[in-house]
Coordinates of C-alpha atoms and ligand atoms in Angstrom, one line a residue:
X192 CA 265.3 123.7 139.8
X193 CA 262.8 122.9 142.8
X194 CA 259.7 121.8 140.7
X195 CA 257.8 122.9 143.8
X196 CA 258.9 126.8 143.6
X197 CA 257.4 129.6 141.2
X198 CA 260.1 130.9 138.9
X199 CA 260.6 134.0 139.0
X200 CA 259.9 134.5 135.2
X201 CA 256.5 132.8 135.4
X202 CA 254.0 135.4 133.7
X203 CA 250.6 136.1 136.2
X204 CA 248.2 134.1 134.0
X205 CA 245.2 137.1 134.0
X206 CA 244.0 137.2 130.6
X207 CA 242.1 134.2 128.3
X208 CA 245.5 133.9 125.9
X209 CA 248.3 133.2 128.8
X210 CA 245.9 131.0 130.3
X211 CA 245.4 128.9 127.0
X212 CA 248.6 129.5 126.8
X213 CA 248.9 127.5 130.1
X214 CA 246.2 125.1 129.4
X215 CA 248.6 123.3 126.1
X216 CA 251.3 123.5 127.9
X217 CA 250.0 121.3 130.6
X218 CA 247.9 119.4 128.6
X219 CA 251.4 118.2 126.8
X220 CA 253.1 117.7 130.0
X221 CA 250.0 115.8 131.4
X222 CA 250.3 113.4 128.5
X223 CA 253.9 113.1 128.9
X224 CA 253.3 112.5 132.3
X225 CA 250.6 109.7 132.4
X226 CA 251.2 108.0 129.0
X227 CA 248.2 105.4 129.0
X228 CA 248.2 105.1 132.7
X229 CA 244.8 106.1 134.6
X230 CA 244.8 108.7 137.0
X231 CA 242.1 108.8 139.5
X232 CA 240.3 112.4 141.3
X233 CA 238.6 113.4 144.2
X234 CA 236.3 115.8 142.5
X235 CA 234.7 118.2 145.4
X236 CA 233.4 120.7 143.3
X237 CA 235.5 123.5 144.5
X238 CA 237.3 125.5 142.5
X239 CA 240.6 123.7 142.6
X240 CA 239.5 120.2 142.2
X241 CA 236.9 121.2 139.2
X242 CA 239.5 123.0 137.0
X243 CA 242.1 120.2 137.2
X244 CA 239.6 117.6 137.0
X245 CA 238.6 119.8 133.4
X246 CA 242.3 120.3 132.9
X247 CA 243.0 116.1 133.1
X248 CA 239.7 115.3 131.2
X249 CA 240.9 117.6 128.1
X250 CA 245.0 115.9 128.3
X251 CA 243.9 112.3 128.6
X252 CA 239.8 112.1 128.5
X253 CA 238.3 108.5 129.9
X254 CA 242.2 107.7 131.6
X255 CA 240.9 110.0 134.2
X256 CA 238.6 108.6 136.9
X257 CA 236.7 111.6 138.8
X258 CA 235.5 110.5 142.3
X259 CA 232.4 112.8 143.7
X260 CA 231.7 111.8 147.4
X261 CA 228.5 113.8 148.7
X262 CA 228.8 113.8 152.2
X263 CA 224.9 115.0 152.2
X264 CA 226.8 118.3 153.7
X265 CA 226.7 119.8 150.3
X266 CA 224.9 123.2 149.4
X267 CA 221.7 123.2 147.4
X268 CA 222.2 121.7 143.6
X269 CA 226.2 121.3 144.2
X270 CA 226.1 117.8 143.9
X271 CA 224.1 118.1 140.5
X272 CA 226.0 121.1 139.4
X273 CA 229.1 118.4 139.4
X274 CA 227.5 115.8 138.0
X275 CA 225.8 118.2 135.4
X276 CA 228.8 119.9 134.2
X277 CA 231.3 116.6 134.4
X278 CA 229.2 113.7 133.4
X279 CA 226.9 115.5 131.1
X280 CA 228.5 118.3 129.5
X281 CA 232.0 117.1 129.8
X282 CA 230.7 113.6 129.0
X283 CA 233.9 112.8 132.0
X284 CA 234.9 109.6 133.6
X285 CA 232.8 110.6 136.4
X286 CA 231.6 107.8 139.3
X287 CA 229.2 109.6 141.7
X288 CA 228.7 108.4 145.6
X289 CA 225.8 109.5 147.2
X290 CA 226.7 108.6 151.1
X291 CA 224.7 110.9 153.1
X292 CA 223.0 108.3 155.4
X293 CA 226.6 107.1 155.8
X294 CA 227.7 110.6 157.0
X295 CA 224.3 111.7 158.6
X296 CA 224.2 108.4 160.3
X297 CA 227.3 108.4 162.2
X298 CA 227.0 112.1 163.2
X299 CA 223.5 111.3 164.9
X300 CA 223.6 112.6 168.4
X301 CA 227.4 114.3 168.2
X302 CA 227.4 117.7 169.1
X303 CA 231.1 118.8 170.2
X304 CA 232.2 120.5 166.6
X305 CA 235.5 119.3 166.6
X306 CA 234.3 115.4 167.0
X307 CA 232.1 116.2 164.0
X308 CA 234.9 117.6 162.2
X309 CA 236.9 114.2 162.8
X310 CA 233.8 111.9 162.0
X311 CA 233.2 113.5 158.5
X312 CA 237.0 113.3 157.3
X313 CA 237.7 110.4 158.3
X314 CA 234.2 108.7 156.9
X315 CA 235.9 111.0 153.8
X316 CA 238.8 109.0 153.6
X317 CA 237.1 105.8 153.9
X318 CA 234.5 106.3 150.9
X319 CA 237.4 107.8 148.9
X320 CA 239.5 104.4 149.7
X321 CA 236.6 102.6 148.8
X322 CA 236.4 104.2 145.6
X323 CA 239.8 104.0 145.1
X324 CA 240.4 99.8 146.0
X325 CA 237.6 99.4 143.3
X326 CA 239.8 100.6 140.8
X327 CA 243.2 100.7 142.3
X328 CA 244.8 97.7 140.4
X329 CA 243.9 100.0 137.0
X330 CA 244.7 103.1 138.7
X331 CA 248.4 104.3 138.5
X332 CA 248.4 108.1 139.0
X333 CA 246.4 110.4 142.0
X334 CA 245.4 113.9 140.9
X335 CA 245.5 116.5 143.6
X336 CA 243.9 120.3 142.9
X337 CA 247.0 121.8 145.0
X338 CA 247.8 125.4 144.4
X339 CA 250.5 127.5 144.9
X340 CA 249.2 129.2 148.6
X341 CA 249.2 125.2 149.4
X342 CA 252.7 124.7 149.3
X343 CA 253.8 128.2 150.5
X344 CA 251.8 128.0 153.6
X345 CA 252.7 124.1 153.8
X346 CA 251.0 123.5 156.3
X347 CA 249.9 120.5 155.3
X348 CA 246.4 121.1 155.4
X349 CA 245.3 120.5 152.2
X350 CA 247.5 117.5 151.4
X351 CA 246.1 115.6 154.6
X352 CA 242.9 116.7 153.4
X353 CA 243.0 115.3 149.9
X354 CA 245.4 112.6 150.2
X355 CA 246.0 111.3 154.2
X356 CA 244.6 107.9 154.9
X357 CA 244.6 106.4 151.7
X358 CA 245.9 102.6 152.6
X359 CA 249.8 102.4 152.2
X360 CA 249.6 99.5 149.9
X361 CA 247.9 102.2 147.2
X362 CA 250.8 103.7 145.7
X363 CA 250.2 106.3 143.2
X364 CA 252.5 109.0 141.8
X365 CA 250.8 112.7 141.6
X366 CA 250.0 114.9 139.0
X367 CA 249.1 118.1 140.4
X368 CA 249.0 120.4 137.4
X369 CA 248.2 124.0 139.5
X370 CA 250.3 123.8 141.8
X371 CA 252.4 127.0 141.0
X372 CA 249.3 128.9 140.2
X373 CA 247.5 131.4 142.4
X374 CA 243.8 131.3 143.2
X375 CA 243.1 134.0 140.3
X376 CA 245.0 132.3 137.7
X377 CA 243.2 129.2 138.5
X378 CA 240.1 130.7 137.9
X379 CA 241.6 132.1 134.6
X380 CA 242.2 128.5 133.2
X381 CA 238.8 127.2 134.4
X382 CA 237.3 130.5 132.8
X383 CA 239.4 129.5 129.4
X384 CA 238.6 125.3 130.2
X385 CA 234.7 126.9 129.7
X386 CA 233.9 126.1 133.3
X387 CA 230.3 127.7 134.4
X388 CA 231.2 131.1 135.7
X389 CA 229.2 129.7 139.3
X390 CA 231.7 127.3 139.3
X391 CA 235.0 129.3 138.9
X392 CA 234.0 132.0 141.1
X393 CA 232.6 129.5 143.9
X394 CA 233.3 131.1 147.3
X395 CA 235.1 129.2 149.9
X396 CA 233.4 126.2 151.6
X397 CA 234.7 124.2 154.2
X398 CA 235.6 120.6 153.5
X399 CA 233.0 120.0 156.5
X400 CA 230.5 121.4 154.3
X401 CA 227.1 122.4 156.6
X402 CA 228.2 120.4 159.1
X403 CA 229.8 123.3 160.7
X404 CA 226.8 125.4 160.0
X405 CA 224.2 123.8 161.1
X406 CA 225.1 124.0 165.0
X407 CA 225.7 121.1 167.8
X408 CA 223.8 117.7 166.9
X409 CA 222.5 118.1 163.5
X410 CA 219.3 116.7 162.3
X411 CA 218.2 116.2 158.7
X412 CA 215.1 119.0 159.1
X413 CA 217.3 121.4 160.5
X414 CA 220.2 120.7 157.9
X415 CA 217.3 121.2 155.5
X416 CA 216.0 124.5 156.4
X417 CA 219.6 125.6 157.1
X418 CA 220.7 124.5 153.0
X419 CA 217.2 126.2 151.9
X420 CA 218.1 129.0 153.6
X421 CA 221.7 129.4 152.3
X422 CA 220.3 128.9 148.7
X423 CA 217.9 131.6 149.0
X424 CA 221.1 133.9 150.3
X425 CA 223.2 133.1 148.1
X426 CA 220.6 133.8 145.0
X427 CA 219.8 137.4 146.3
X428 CA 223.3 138.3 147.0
X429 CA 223.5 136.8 143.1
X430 CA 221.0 139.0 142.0
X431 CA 222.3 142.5 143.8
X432 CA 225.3 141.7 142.6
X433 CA 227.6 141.0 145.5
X434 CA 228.3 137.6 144.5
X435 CA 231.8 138.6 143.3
X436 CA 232.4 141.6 145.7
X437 CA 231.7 139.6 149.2
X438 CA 234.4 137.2 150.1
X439 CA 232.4 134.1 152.1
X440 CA 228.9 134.5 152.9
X441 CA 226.3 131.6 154.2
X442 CA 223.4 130.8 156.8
X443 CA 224.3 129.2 160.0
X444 CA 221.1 127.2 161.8
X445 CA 221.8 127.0 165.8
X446 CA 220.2 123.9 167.6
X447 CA 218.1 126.5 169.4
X448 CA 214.5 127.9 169.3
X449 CA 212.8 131.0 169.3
X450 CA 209.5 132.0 169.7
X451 CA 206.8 133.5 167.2
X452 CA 204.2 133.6 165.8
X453 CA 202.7 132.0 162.3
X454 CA 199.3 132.4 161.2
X455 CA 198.1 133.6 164.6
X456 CA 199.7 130.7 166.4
X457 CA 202.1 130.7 168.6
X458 CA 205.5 129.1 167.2
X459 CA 208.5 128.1 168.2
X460 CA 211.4 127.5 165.5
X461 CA 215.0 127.7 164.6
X462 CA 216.2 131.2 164.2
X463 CA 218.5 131.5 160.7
X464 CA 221.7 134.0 161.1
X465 CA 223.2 135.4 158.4
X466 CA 227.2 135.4 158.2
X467 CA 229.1 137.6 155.5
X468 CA 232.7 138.6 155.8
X469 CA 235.2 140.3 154.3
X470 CA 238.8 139.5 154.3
X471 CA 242.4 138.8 152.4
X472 CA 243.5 135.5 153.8
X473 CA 240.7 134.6 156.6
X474 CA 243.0 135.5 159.1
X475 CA 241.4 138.2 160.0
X476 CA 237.8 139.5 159.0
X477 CA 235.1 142.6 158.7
X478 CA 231.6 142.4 158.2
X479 CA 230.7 144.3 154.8
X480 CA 227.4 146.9 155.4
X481 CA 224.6 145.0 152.9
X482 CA 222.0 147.5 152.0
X483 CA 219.1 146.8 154.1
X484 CA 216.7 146.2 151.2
X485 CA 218.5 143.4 150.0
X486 CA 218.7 142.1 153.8
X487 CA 215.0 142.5 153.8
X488 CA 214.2 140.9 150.8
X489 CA 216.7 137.8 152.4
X490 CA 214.6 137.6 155.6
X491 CA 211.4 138.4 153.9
X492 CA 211.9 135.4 151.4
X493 CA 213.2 132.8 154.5
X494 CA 210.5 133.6 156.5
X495 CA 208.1 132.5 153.5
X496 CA 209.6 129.6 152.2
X497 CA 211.9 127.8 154.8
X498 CA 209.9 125.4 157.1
X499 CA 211.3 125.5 160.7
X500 CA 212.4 129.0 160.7
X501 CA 211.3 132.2 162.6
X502 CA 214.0 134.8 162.7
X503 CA 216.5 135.6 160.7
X504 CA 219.6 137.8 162.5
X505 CA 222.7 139.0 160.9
X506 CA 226.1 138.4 162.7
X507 CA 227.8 141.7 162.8
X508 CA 231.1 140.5 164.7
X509 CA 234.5 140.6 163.2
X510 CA 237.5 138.2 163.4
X511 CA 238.8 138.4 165.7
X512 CA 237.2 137.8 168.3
X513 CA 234.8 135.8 166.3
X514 CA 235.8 133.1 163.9
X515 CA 234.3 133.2 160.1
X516 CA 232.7 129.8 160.5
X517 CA 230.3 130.0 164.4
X518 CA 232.2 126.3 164.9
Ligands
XMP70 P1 237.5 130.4 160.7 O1 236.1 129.9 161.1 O2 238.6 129.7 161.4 O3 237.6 130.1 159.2 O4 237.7 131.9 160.9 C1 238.6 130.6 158.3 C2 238.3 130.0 156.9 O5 238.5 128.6 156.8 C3 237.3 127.9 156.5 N1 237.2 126.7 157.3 C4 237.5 125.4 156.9 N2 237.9 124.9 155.8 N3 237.9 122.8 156.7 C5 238.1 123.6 155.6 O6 238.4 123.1 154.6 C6 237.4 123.2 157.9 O7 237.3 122.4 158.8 C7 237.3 124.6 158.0 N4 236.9 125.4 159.1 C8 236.9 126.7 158.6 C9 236.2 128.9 156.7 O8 235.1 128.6 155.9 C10 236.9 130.2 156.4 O9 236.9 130.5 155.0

């Protein structure tokens, strides 16, 4: 039996027994797995990486080595929301790296998105190495939060992205206990694991984080107002209620101005656009109709608080032609 395919006779994991069901199970095999060996994690805080990190943490406790990188790309309180739920709650093996002048650094002055895009995995890779030569003689096991859309699509995507460029001479073998799970029965386990609901139903982010967003050479007051801005959206469309019901919604900041005026003077600030879509598997995309009072109470509230921005817009184009993400 190809340990990488779904039997056919493996139950959809959609209610709280079949996914403690599930949780035993692999906390047995984990254990049978790893033995006393230590298995170390990049922890992102998506969904994936979170519920296997939980999974791990309940099997084998301090053997498990959680590696947070904060690439200072990170939305509003994600960082903390890790280190709160993992280190505090969890009381996990949990070692932290704040490297955003690393990141922010290096991207100073690059504007062409796909060089960005290169710079901040690769600078990835090399603070995950770093974490992982610190430990690497203890370490004998790398966890990946693989899932079953993963392997399907195979495109290799997400294995580059969670284990390319780690130094040859690391060898570890993997435990990747959700990799025959869908992205609904993952959230099941966390759900069942007592994950935060915030962090089982997190929407998709790109590994980029708002790099992407915040558009052409980014600086650290726009990336500001641009993750201000984004946590404001994302608390309103908490509070009406379309946090569950609207697939991937954020604020994108362009490295352009516009004009208006503040307090009877004349400004001339970054304008904030609003990006919400709708889809099955992000191959293609429609833009959901948001009742304009909650659109007005977004605007109304980044207009207030955010520093830096005059305008707010809302990008009504589909995919195609337009991408999800603006780069
Ligand atoms: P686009 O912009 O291509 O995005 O329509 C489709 C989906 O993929 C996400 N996305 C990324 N995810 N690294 C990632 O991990 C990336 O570089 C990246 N670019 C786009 C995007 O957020 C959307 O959900």
């Amino acid at each position: 039996m190809d340990p990488n395919v779904r039997p056919d006779s493996m139950e959809r994991i959609n209610t709280p027994e079949l996914a403690q069901a599930f949780i035993d199970e692999q906390v047995g095999a984990i254990r049978e797995q790893v033995g006393d060996g230590k298995v170390l994690l990049a922890l992102s805080g998506g969904v994936d990486s979170s519920v296997v990190a939980a999974l791990i943490d309940r099997a084998i406790g301090e053997n498990l080595i959680c590696v947070h990188v904060n690439h200072g790309l990170m939305r509003k309180g994600e960082s903390e929301q890790v280190i709160a739920m993992f280190q505090n709650q969890m009381d996990a093996n949990l070692v932290y790296v704040d490297a955003t002048d690393r990141f922010l650094n290096l991207l100073d002055g690059v504007d062409e998105p796909e060089k960005k895009r290169k710079i901040i995995g690769a600078e990835f890779i090399r603070v995950f190495e770093e974490e992982a030569r610190k430990v690497g003689d203890e370490v004998d096991f790398l966890a990946q939060g693989t899932i079953y859309p993963d392997i399907v699509e195979s495109d290799g995507v997400k294995a580059h992205h969670n284990v390319g460029g780690l130094p040859d001479d690391l060898q570890f073998d993997l435990v990747e206990p959700v990799k025959l799970l869908y992205k609904d029965e993952v959230r099941e386990v966390g759900r069942a694991l007592g994950l935060p609901e915030g962090m089982v139903e997190r929407q998709p982010f790109p590994g980029p984080g708002l790099g992407v967003r915040c558009l052409g050479a980014i600086t650290r007051d726009r990336l500001e107002a641009l993750r201000e801005a984004d946590a404001i959206l994302r608390e309103e469309f908490a509070e009406a209620g379309l946090a569950g019901k609207v697939w991937q919604y954020f604020v994108v900041v362009p490295d352009m101005r516009a004009t208006g005026v503040r307090d009877g003077v004349r400004a001339y600030e970054w304008p904030a656009i609003i990006r919400a879509v709708n889809t099955v598997d992000a191959m293609t995309a429609e833009v959901p109709e948001i009742e304009w009072p909650v659109l007005k109470r977004i605007t109304d509230r980044i207009l207030a608080e955010v520093p830096g921005i005059c305008r707010v817009t809302y990008d009504l184009t589909p995919k195609p032609i337009g991408t999800i993400e603006w780069e």
